[in-house]
Coordinates of C-alpha atoms in Angstrom, one line a residue:
Chain C
M1 CA 39.5 110.5 82.0
G2 CA 42.8 109.5 83.5
L3 CA 44.2 106.1 83.8
P4 CA 44.0 104.4 87.2
A5 CA 46.8 105.3 89.5
M6 CA 49.8 103.1 88.8
K7 CA 51.8 101.6 91.6
L8 CA 55.4 101.5 90.5
P9 CA 57.3 98.4 91.2
A10 CA 59.9 98.7 93.9
L11 CA 63.3 99.1 92.2
P12 CA 66.7 99.5 93.8
D13 CA 67.3 103.1 94.6
D14 CA 70.9 104.3 94.7
T15 CA 69.8 107.6 96.4
R16 CA 68.9 105.7 99.5
P17 CA 71.6 105.4 102.2
A18 CA 73.9 102.5 101.6
T19 CA 72.9 99.4 103.6
A20 CA 75.1 98.0 106.3
A21 CA 76.1 95.2 103.9
A22 CA 77.1 97.6 101.2
Q23 CA 79.1 99.6 103.7
A24 CA 80.9 96.5 104.9
A25 CA 81.7 95.5 101.3
L26 CA 83.1 98.9 100.6
A27 CA 85.2 98.8 103.8
E28 CA 86.5 95.4 102.8
E29 CA 87.3 96.6 99.3
K30 CA 89.3 99.5 100.8
A31 CA 91.2 97.1 103.0
L32 CA 92.0 94.9 100.0
V33 CA 93.2 97.9 98.0
R34 CA 95.5 98.9 100.9
A35 CA 96.9 95.4 101.1
A36 CA 97.4 95.2 97.4
A37 CA 99.1 98.6 97.4
H38 CA 101.6 97.0 99.8
G39 CA 102.3 94.2 97.4
D40 CA 99.8 91.6 98.6
R41 CA 99.0 89.5 95.5
L42 CA 96.3 87.6 97.3
A43 CA 94.4 90.8 98.0
F44 CA 94.8 91.8 94.4
R45 CA 93.4 88.5 93.3
A46 CA 90.4 89.1 95.5
L47 CA 89.9 92.4 93.8
Y48 CA 90.2 90.7 90.5
E49 CA 87.6 88.1 91.4
R50 CA 85.2 90.9 92.3
T51 CA 85.6 93.1 89.3
S52 CA 87.1 91.2 86.3
A53 CA 83.8 89.8 85.0
A54 CA 82.2 93.2 84.6
A55 CA 85.4 94.5 83.0
Y56 CA 85.5 91.5 80.7
R57 CA 81.9 91.9 79.5
M58 CA 82.3 95.6 79.0
A59 CA 85.5 95.0 77.0
A60 CA 83.8 92.3 74.9
R61 CA 80.9 94.6 74.1
I62 CA 83.4 97.2 72.8
V63 CA 85.8 94.9 70.9
H64 CA 83.3 92.2 70.0
R65 CA 85.7 89.4 70.4
P66 CA 86.2 87.2 73.4
D67 CA 90.0 86.7 72.9
A68 CA 90.6 90.4 72.5
A69 CA 88.5 91.1 75.6
E70 CA 90.7 88.7 77.5
E71 CA 93.8 90.6 76.4
V72 CA 92.1 93.9 77.5
V73 CA 91.3 92.5 80.9
Q74 CA 94.9 91.2 81.3
E75 CA 96.4 94.6 80.3
A76 CA 93.9 96.5 82.4
F77 CA 94.7 94.6 85.6
C78 CA 98.4 94.7 84.9
Q79 CA 98.1 98.5 84.6
A80 CA 96.0 98.5 87.8
W81 CA 98.7 96.6 89.7
A82 CA 101.3 99.0 88.5
G83 CA 99.2 102.0 89.5
I84 CA 97.4 100.8 92.6
R85 CA 99.7 102.8 94.9
T86 CA 98.6 106.0 93.2
F87 CA 94.9 105.0 93.5
K88 CA 93.5 107.5 95.9
G89 CA 90.2 105.8 96.6
D90 CA 88.0 108.7 95.6
S91 CA 86.1 106.2 93.4
Q92 CA 85.6 102.5 93.9
F93 CA 88.2 100.1 92.7
G94 CA 85.7 98.5 90.3
T95 CA 84.9 101.7 88.5
W96 CA 88.6 102.6 88.4
V97 CA 89.4 99.2 86.7
L98 CA 86.5 99.5 84.4
S99 CA 87.7 102.9 83.4
I100 CA 91.2 101.5 82.6
A101 CA 89.7 98.6 80.7
R102 CA 87.5 100.9 78.6
H103 CA 90.6 102.9 77.6
V104 CA 92.5 99.8 76.8
A105 CA 89.6 98.4 74.8
L106 CA 89.3 101.6 72.8
D107 CA 93.0 101.6 72.2
V108 CA 92.7 98.0 70.9
L109 CA 90.0 99.1 68.5
R110 CA 92.0 102.1 67.3
R111 CA 95.0 99.9 66.6
A112 CA 92.7 97.4 64.8
R113 CA 91.3 100.2 62.6
S114 CA 94.8 101.5 61.8
R115 CA 95.8 97.9 60.7
R116 CA 92.7 97.7 58.5
T117 CA 94.5 99.4 55.7
H118 CA 96.7 96.3 55.5
P119 CA 95.1 93.0 54.3
S120 CA 94.6 91.0 57.5
T121 CA 92.0 88.7 58.9
D122 CA 92.8 89.7 62.4
T123 CA 90.8 92.9 62.6
L124 CA 88.3 94.1 65.1
D125 CA 85.3 96.3 64.4
E126 CA 83.3 98.5 66.6
R127 CA 80.1 96.8 65.4
P128 CA 79.4 93.2 64.6
S129 CA 80.6 92.1 61.1
R130 CA 78.1 92.0 58.3
E131 CA 78.5 88.2 58.2
E132 CA 77.7 88.0 61.9
R133 CA 74.5 90.1 61.4
V134 CA 73.5 87.9 58.4
D135 CA 74.2 84.8 60.4
S136 CA 72.1 86.2 63.2
R137 CA 69.2 86.8 60.9
M138 CA 69.6 83.3 59.4
R139 CA 69.2 81.9 62.9
G140 CA 65.9 83.7 63.0
D141 CA 67.0 86.0 65.7
E142 CA 65.9 89.1 64.0
L143 CA 65.3 91.1 67.1
K144 CA 68.9 90.4 68.3
A145 CA 70.3 91.5 65.0
A146 CA 68.1 94.7 65.0
L147 CA 69.2 95.4 68.5
E148 CA 72.9 95.0 67.7
A149 CA 72.5 97.2 64.6
A150 CA 70.6 99.9 66.6
L151 CA 73.3 99.9 69.3
A152 CA 76.0 100.1 66.7
E153 CA 74.5 103.3 65.4
L154 CA 75.2 105.0 68.7
P155 CA 78.4 106.7 69.9
E156 CA 80.5 104.4 72.0
E157 CA 80.1 106.5 75.1
S158 CA 76.3 106.4 74.9
R159 CA 76.3 102.6 74.2
T160 CA 78.6 101.9 77.1
A161 CA 76.7 104.1 79.4
F162 CA 73.5 102.2 78.6
Q163 CA 75.1 98.8 78.9
L164 CA 76.7 99.6 82.3
A165 CA 73.5 101.1 83.7
A166 CA 70.9 98.8 82.2
L167 CA 72.8 95.5 81.9
E168 CA 75.4 95.7 84.6
R169 CA 73.1 97.6 86.9
L170 CA 75.8 100.1 87.9
S171 CA 74.6 103.3 89.6
Y172 CA 74.7 106.4 87.5
S173 CA 77.5 107.8 89.7
D174 CA 79.6 104.7 89.0
V175 CA 78.9 104.9 85.3
A176 CA 79.9 108.6 85.4
A177 CA 83.1 107.6 87.1
V178 CA 83.9 105.0 84.5
L179 CA 83.2 107.3 81.6
G180 CA 84.7 110.4 83.3
T181 CA 81.6 112.5 83.0
T182 CA 78.8 113.8 85.2
T183 CA 75.9 111.9 86.6
D184 CA 73.4 114.3 84.9
G185 CA 75.2 113.6 81.6
I186 CA 74.7 109.8 82.1
K187 CA 71.0 110.2 83.0
C188 CA 70.5 112.1 79.7
R189 CA 72.6 109.7 77.6
V190 CA 70.8 106.6 78.9
F191 CA 67.4 108.1 78.3
R192 CA 68.4 109.1 74.7
V193 CA 69.7 105.5 74.1
R194 CA 66.4 104.1 75.3
E195 CA 64.5 106.5 73.0
H196 CA 66.7 105.5 70.1
L197 CA 66.3 101.7 70.7
R198 CA 62.5 102.1 71.1
A199 CA 62.2 103.9 67.8
R200 CA 64.4 101.4 66.0
L201 CA 62.7 98.4 67.5
S202 CA 59.1 99.7 67.4
R203 CA 58.0 97.0 65.0
F204 CA 59.0 94.3 67.3
E205 CA 57.1 96.0 70.2
D206 CA 54.0 96.1 67.9
E207 CA 54.4 92.4 67.1
S208 CA 54.7 91.5 70.8
Chain P
M1 CA 59.1 115.8 101.5
R2 CA 58.4 119.5 100.8
P3 CA 54.6 120.4 100.7
E4 CA 54.8 121.8 97.2
M5 CA 56.0 118.5 95.9
D6 CA 52.7 116.9 96.9
E7 CA 50.8 119.1 94.4
R8 CA 53.4 119.4 91.7
T9 CA 52.8 117.6 88.4
I10 CA 55.1 117.3 85.3
G11 CA 54.6 117.2 81.6
C12 CA 55.7 114.5 79.2
D13 CA 59.0 116.2 78.4
E14 CA 60.0 116.0 82.0
A15 CA 58.5 112.6 82.6
G16 CA 60.6 110.8 79.9
P17 CA 64.0 111.3 81.5
L18 CA 62.5 110.7 84.9
I19 CA 61.0 107.4 83.8
S20 CA 64.4 106.3 82.6
I21 CA 66.0 107.3 85.9
E22 CA 63.2 105.5 87.8
I23 CA 63.7 102.3 85.8
D24 CA 67.4 102.3 86.7
G25 CA 66.6 102.7 90.3
A26 CA 68.2 106.1 90.6
A27 CA 65.0 108.2 91.3
S28 CA 64.4 109.8 94.6
E29 CA 61.1 109.3 96.4
A30 CA 59.8 112.6 95.2
E31 CA 60.7 111.8 91.6
R32 CA 59.0 108.4 91.9
L33 CA 55.9 110.1 93.1
L34 CA 56.0 112.6 90.2
V35 CA 56.4 109.8 87.7
A36 CA 53.6 107.7 89.2
R37 CA 51.3 110.7 89.2
H38 CA 52.1 111.5 85.6
L39 CA 51.7 107.9 84.4
A40 CA 48.3 107.7 86.1
R41 CA 47.0 110.3 83.6
C42 CA 49.2 109.8 80.5
G43 CA 48.8 106.6 78.5
A44 CA 51.6 107.5 76.0
C45 CA 54.2 107.8 78.8
A46 CA 52.8 104.6 80.5
R47 CA 53.4 102.8 77.1
M48 CA 56.9 104.3 76.9
R49 CA 57.7 103.0 80.4
A50 CA 56.5 99.6 79.4
D51 CA 58.6 99.7 76.2
F52 CA 61.7 100.8 78.1
L53 CA 61.3 97.9 80.6
S54 CA 60.8 95.4 77.7
L55 CA 63.7 96.8 75.8
G56 CA 66.0 96.4 78.9
A57 CA 64.9 92.8 79.3
R58 CA 65.4 92.1 75.6
A59 CA 68.7 93.8 75.5
G60 CA 69.8 91.6 78.4
A61 CA 68.6 88.5 76.7
A62 CA 70.2 89.4 73.4
D63 CA 73.5 90.3 75.0
P64 CA 76.0 87.6 73.7
F65 CA 78.3 88.3 76.7
A66 CA 75.7 88.2 79.5
G67 CA 77.1 86.4 82.5
A68 CA 80.5 85.9 80.8
A69 CA 83.7 86.0 82.8
P70 CA 87.4 85.8 81.8
P71 CA 88.7 82.2 81.8
P72 CA 91.3 81.2 84.4
P73 CA 94.4 81.7 82.0
V74 CA 93.8 85.4 82.1
W75 CA 94.5 85.6 85.9
E76 CA 97.4 83.2 85.4
A77 CA 99.0 85.6 82.9
I78 CA 98.4 88.6 85.2
D79 CA 99.8 86.6 88.1
R80 CA 102.9 85.8 86.1
H81 CA 103.3 89.4 85.3
I82 CA 103.0 90.7 88.9
R83 CA 105.3 87.9 90.2
A84 CA 108.1 88.8 87.7
P85 CA 111.0 90.7 89.2
L86 CA 109.8 94.2 89.7
R87 CA 111.6 96.8 87.8
D88 CA 109.3 99.7 88.7
R89 CA 106.4 97.6 87.4
G90 CA 104.3 97.2 90.5
P91 CA 104.1 98.1 94.1
A92 CA 107.2 97.2 96.1
L93 CA 107.1 96.9 99.8
E94 CA 109.2 99.7 101.3
E95 CA 110.6 99.3 104.7
S96 CA 109.1 102.6 105.9
E97 CA 105.6 101.6 104.8
A98 CA 105.9 98.1 106.1
S99 CA 106.7 99.5 109.6
A100 CA 103.9 102.0 109.3
R101 CA 101.3 99.3 108.7
P102 CA 99.2 98.2 111.7
A103 CA 100.3 95.0 113.2
G104 CA 97.0 93.3 112.4
E105 CA 97.5 93.8 108.7
A106 CA 100.9 92.2 108.5
L107 CA 101.4 90.5 105.2
P108 CA 102.5 86.9 104.9
A109 CA 106.0 86.6 103.6
A110 CA 104.9 84.8 100.5
S111 CA 102.7 87.6 99.4
V112 CA 105.4 90.1 99.2
P113 CA 106.7 90.4 95.6
A114 CA 110.3 89.3 95.4
V115 CA 112.4 92.3 94.6
T116 CA 115.8 91.3 93.2
P117 CA 118.4 93.5 94.7
P118 CA 120.7 95.1 92.1
T119 CA 124.1 93.5 91.8
P120 CA 126.7 95.9 92.9
A121 CA 129.3 96.6 90.2
A122 CA 132.2 97.1 92.7
A123 CA 133.1 95.3 95.9
P124 CA 130.6 96.1 98.6
L125 CA 131.5 98.7 101.2
P126 CA 131.2 98.0 104.9
A127 CA 127.7 98.7 106.3
G128 CA 127.2 102.3 106.9
G129 CA 129.9 103.3 104.4
P130 CA 129.5 106.1 101.9
S131 CA 127.1 105.8 99.0
P132 CA 128.4 105.2 95.5
L133 CA 127.7 108.8 94.6
L134 CA 129.7 110.1 97.5
L135 CA 132.4 107.7 96.7
R136 CA 132.6 109.0 93.1
R137 CA 132.7 112.6 94.3
L138 CA 135.5 111.7 96.7
R139 CA 137.5 110.1 94.0
W140 CA 137.3 113.3 92.0
A141 CA 138.2 115.4 95.1
A142 CA 141.2 113.0 95.8
A143 CA 142.4 113.3 92.2
V144 CA 142.3 117.1 92.3
A145 CA 143.9 117.2 95.7
A146 CA 146.6 114.8 94.6
V147 CA 147.5 116.8 91.6
A148 CA 147.5 120.0 93.5
G149 CA 149.6 118.5 96.3
A150 CA 152.0 117.0 94.0
F151 CA 152.4 120.2 92.2
V152 CA 153.0 122.2 95.4
A153 CA 155.3 119.6 97.0
G154 CA 157.3 119.3 93.8
R155 CA 158.0 123.0 93.8
W156 CA 159.0 123.1 97.4
S157 CA 160.8 119.9 98.0
A158 CA 162.4 118.9 94.7
P159 CA 166.1 119.5 94.5
A160 CA 167.2 122.3 92.4
P161 CA 167.9 121.3 88.9
S162 CA 171.4 120.1 88.6
T163 CA 173.6 118.8 85.9
A164 CA 174.8 115.3 85.9
P165 CA 178.4 114.6 85.6
G166 CA 178.0 113.6 82.1
G167 CA 176.4 116.9 81.3
G168 CA 172.8 115.4 81.0
P169 CA 169.9 116.6 83.1
A170 CA 169.2 114.8 86.4
V171 CA 165.5 113.9 85.9
A172 CA 165.3 110.6 87.9
A173 CA 165.0 112.0 91.4
A174 CA 162.2 114.5 90.8
P175 CA 159.3 112.1 90.0
A176 CA 160.2 110.0 93.1
V177 CA 159.8 113.0 95.4
S178 CA 156.5 114.0 93.7
Q179 CA 155.0 110.5 94.1
E180 CA 155.8 110.5 97.8
A181 CA 154.4 114.0 98.1
E182 CA 151.3 112.9 96.3
D183 CA 150.8 109.9 98.6
K184 CA 151.2 112.2 101.6
A185 CA 148.6 114.7 100.2
V186 CA 146.1 111.9 99.6
A187 CA 146.6 110.5 103.0
A188 CA 146.3 113.9 104.6
L189 CA 143.1 114.6 102.6
F190 CA 141.4 111.4 103.8
G191 CA 142.7 111.7 107.2
A192 CA 140.9 115.0 107.4
L193 CA 137.8 113.7 105.8
F194 CA 137.4 110.5 107.8
Q195 CA 138.8 111.1 111.3
G196 CA 139.2 107.5 112.5
G197 CA 136.9 104.5 111.6
A198 CA 136.7 103.8 107.9
G199 CA 139.2 106.5 106.9
G200 CA 142.1 104.2 106.4
E201 CA 140.3 101.6 104.4
I202 CA 138.5 104.2 102.2
G203 CA 141.7 106.1 101.8
E204 CA 143.3 103.0 100.5
R205 CA 140.5 102.4 98.1
M206 CA 140.7 106.0 96.9
R207 CA 144.4 105.6 96.2
E208 CA 143.6 102.5 94.2
A209 CA 140.9 104.4 92.3
T210 CA 143.1 107.4 91.5
A211 CA 146.1 105.2 90.6
P212 CA 146.9 105.2 86.8
Q213 CA 144.8 102.6 85.0
P214 CA 146.1 100.5 82.1
L215 CA 144.9 101.9 78.8
Q216 CA 141.8 100.3 77.5
S217 CA 140.8 100.1 73.9
P218 CA 137.5 102.1 73.1
A219 CA 135.7 98.8 72.4
S220 CA 136.5 97.2 75.7
A221 CA 135.7 100.5 77.5
A222 CA 132.3 100.5 75.9
E223 CA 131.8 96.9 76.9
E224 CA 132.7 97.7 80.5
K225 CA 130.2 100.6 80.5
M226 CA 127.4 98.4 79.2
K227 CA 128.2 95.8 81.8
Q228 CA 127.9 98.3 84.5
R229 CA 124.6 99.8 83.0
R230 CA 123.0 96.4 83.0
Y231 CA 122.9 96.4 86.7

């Protein structure tokens, strides 16, 4: 005997035609990009206000340090300013900046890894340090520690795809634009991440 | 919706990815219907969907950077960078683009990055004068023409070698004739190149440029070169 028919909750659907408000926001963004390309710093600041928070959070999740994430955002927007005249507008400005920020963050990580051979306290790691994980457990936040550990086991691209889709609520096509891959690839990656996290955190699900 | 979609059902292998897509709000109406139909008869997939939703909420709650934004000094640093004199660092307003922009989108003057004009190494030419590259080429052409003219004029107009009363060679008159011929050659060249207008002034400047320069030590020549490169 089957379960009673389930009515799915209404969720935002990015396959639906864009609403008038979304279209207006897109047109406004294009106008800001055009103005910024002509040297308008105020327009560039408006673009920064719209997109910097998501770029900062994504960078912070990659480099795991707020001060390094600030540097990533600064560098990413300086690069965006330098290259905005070459921005063709095929993608949204936000996904373009996120893509730049991701590359800068990965570069920061790579440089930190190469410095790791030298004794230094100023190193970044792709995953939270052991001390941080232990501290987290000591605070009694086992689930958080387990979640961080489970995420750290994943490749960076899969982790970022999940975080952008599930936490930042970006559409699959936007996530694909940020990561430079296909929408189908993102669908698959996000599903695999969910399966992985579910397997790793099953004991917490049982407790709840 | 196609009629065959109404009847179609999916297995658990297909349902898993579709459930993930549906949670992210990226499923089409047809896919949502397929998921709903499958969940109605599959308890395992219904539990998986509940777990996925719970995981998303927990991941959001455990995210140490949820809701974080860069502090104001980050923008201040970016602003300082983009306000700095542009040496190919950012977009510069070009006259052609500015004139192509619709009137309604005119930029306030303060919003245009200040572009420091390069300091010219030599005295500025009158407006509409030749470019530095052309000037350099003309200097070369003048030098070649002067040498050739002096050579030809010297052969044709210099007096025949004579012997001084003392028996020594008369060498003083020949260079004077050659210099005069050289001046004529240069003047003729620039007269031909610039018929009227700036020809006289530029010809004058060309003569100055081709005039013999005092010898410079290698060090001071290098310094001069560096000075010019800095601009």
